[in-house]
Coordinates of C-alpha atoms in Angstrom, one line a residue:
M1 CA -65.9 -51.1 -8.8
A2 CA -66.7 -49.9 -5.7
L3 CA -64.8 -46.5 -3.9
I4 CA -63.7 -46.7 -0.6
N5 CA -64.0 -43.2 1.5
I6 CA -60.4 -43.2 3.2
P7 CA -60.7 -41.6 6.3
T8 CA -59.1 -37.9 7.0
S9 CA -58.5 -35.4 9.5
A10 CA -61.7 -34.2 9.1
D11 CA -63.4 -37.2 9.9
I12 CA -61.5 -37.7 13.6
Y13 CA -62.8 -35.2 15.5
I14 CA -63.9 -34.3 19.1
E15 CA -67.3 -32.6 19.9
V16 CA -68.9 -31.1 22.1
N17 CA -72.3 -30.7 22.7
G18 CA -73.0 -31.7 19.2
R19 CA -70.3 -29.2 17.7
R20 CA -66.6 -29.6 16.5
V21 CA -64.5 -27.6 18.5
A22 CA -60.7 -29.7 17.0
A23 CA -60.1 -31.9 14.5
A24 CA -56.6 -34.7 14.8
Q25 CA -54.8 -36.2 11.4
S26 CA -54.4 -39.1 13.1
Y27 CA -55.1 -41.8 16.2
K28 CA -54.3 -44.6 18.3
V29 CA -56.8 -46.8 20.2
T30 CA -56.2 -48.7 22.6
S31 CA -58.7 -50.9 24.8
A32 CA -57.7 -53.2 27.8
R33 CA -60.2 -55.5 29.5
E34 CA -60.2 -57.1 33.4
S35 CA -60.4 -60.7 32.5
R36 CA -60.4 -62.9 35.6
Y37 CA -60.4 -66.2 35.7
I38 CA -63.1 -69.0 38.1
E39 CA -61.1 -71.6 40.2
A40 CA -62.8 -74.1 41.5
F41 CA -61.9 -76.0 44.4
G42 CA -59.8 -78.6 43.8
S43 CA -59.5 -78.4 40.1
Q44 CA -56.4 -77.9 38.3
E45 CA -57.6 -75.1 35.7
P46 CA -60.0 -72.4 35.3
V47 CA -63.4 -73.8 35.1
A48 CA -63.9 -70.6 32.8
T49 CA -63.6 -66.9 32.5
V50 CA -65.2 -63.3 33.3
G51 CA -64.6 -60.0 31.7
G52 CA -64.8 -57.4 33.4
R53 CA -63.9 -53.4 33.2
I54 CA -63.2 -52.3 29.7
K55 CA -60.8 -48.9 29.2
H56 CA -60.4 -47.3 26.4
K57 CA -57.2 -44.9 25.7
I58 CA -56.5 -42.9 22.9
Q59 CA -53.9 -40.9 21.9
L60 CA -54.4 -37.6 19.2
T61 CA -52.0 -36.6 17.1
R62 CA -51.6 -32.8 15.5
V63 CA -55.1 -32.1 17.2
E64 CA -55.7 -28.5 16.0
L65 CA -59.0 -26.5 17.0
C66 CA -61.5 -25.7 15.3
G67 CA -62.9 -22.3 15.6
A68 CA -63.1 -22.6 18.8
L69 CA -60.3 -20.3 20.4
E70 CA -62.7 -17.5 18.9
D71 CA -66.1 -19.2 20.9
G72 CA -63.4 -19.4 24.4
V73 CA -63.0 -22.7 23.9
D74 CA -60.0 -23.9 25.6
F75 CA -59.1 -27.9 25.2
Y76 CA -57.5 -28.0 28.8
D77 CA -61.4 -26.6 30.6
L78 CA -62.6 -29.8 28.4
E79 CA -64.3 -32.4 29.8
D80 CA -66.8 -35.1 29.4
F81 CA -66.4 -34.4 25.7
N82 CA -66.8 -37.0 22.8
L83 CA -64.7 -38.5 20.1
V84 CA -65.8 -39.1 16.8
I85 CA -63.3 -41.7 14.1
V86 CA -65.4 -41.6 11.0
K87 CA -64.8 -44.7 9.2
P88 CA -65.7 -46.0 6.0
G89 CA -69.2 -47.6 6.8
R90 CA -69.4 -46.6 10.1
K91 CA -68.7 -43.6 13.1
V92 CA -67.0 -44.8 16.1
I93 CA -68.1 -42.5 19.1
Y94 CA -65.9 -42.5 22.9
S95 CA -67.6 -40.7 24.9
G96 CA -67.3 -39.7 28.0
C97 CA -63.7 -38.6 27.7
Q98 CA -61.2 -36.5 30.1
W99 CA -57.7 -35.4 28.7
A100 CA -55.2 -37.3 31.0
E101 CA -52.3 -35.8 28.9
I102 CA -51.8 -32.4 26.3
T103 CA -48.4 -31.8 24.5
Q104 CA -48.0 -29.1 22.5
G105 CA -45.1 -27.9 20.2
A106 CA -43.9 -25.5 17.6
S107 CA -41.2 -24.4 15.7
V108 CA -40.7 -20.9 13.7
N109 CA -42.9 -19.7 11.2
E110 CA -45.3 -23.0 12.2
V111 CA -48.5 -23.2 14.3
V112 CA -48.7 -25.1 17.6
L113 CA -49.0 -28.3 17.0
E114 CA -50.8 -30.5 20.0
S115 CA -51.2 -34.5 20.7
A116 CA -53.2 -35.6 23.1
V117 CA -53.9 -38.8 25.3
L118 CA -58.0 -39.1 26.1
V119 CA -59.4 -41.8 28.4
A120 CA -63.3 -42.8 27.5
S121 CA -65.4 -44.7 29.9
R122 CA -68.0 -45.8 26.4
R123 CA -67.4 -46.5 23.3
M124 CA -70.2 -46.9 20.9
A125 CA -69.4 -48.1 16.8
L126 CA -72.9 -47.5 14.5
R127 CA -73.8 -48.1 11.1
P128 CA -75.1 -45.7 8.5
G129 CA -79.0 -44.1 9.0
Q130 CA -78.0 -45.8 12.9
V131 CA -79.5 -43.6 15.3
I132 CA -78.0 -43.3 19.2

């Protein structure tokens, strides 16, 4: 019987210069492609389609900075960072990330919780042992 690793919040993290600076409890990714039709004069239907730019939007919930505050890292100052998501059998890296939206909230006797919306310029999936 094979054991399946279930991803945890330790497997969803933000990386700057190869160092983990934040972890998230959950994520939701929306990737959109600007596809277009190729039409020929006199044809009633398109003759082909062509793929365009791909945009990645990632929503993170319960983001927590990991010791980054002691090092002077402020989430609002982060630019061009990586989001790493470890899944069973592979690692997905979203690079060239910028934050688009940050939401903070807390109740009495609770730590501050953040949610963030990120945009990424590139997505890369790596298998175990594969290097970039």
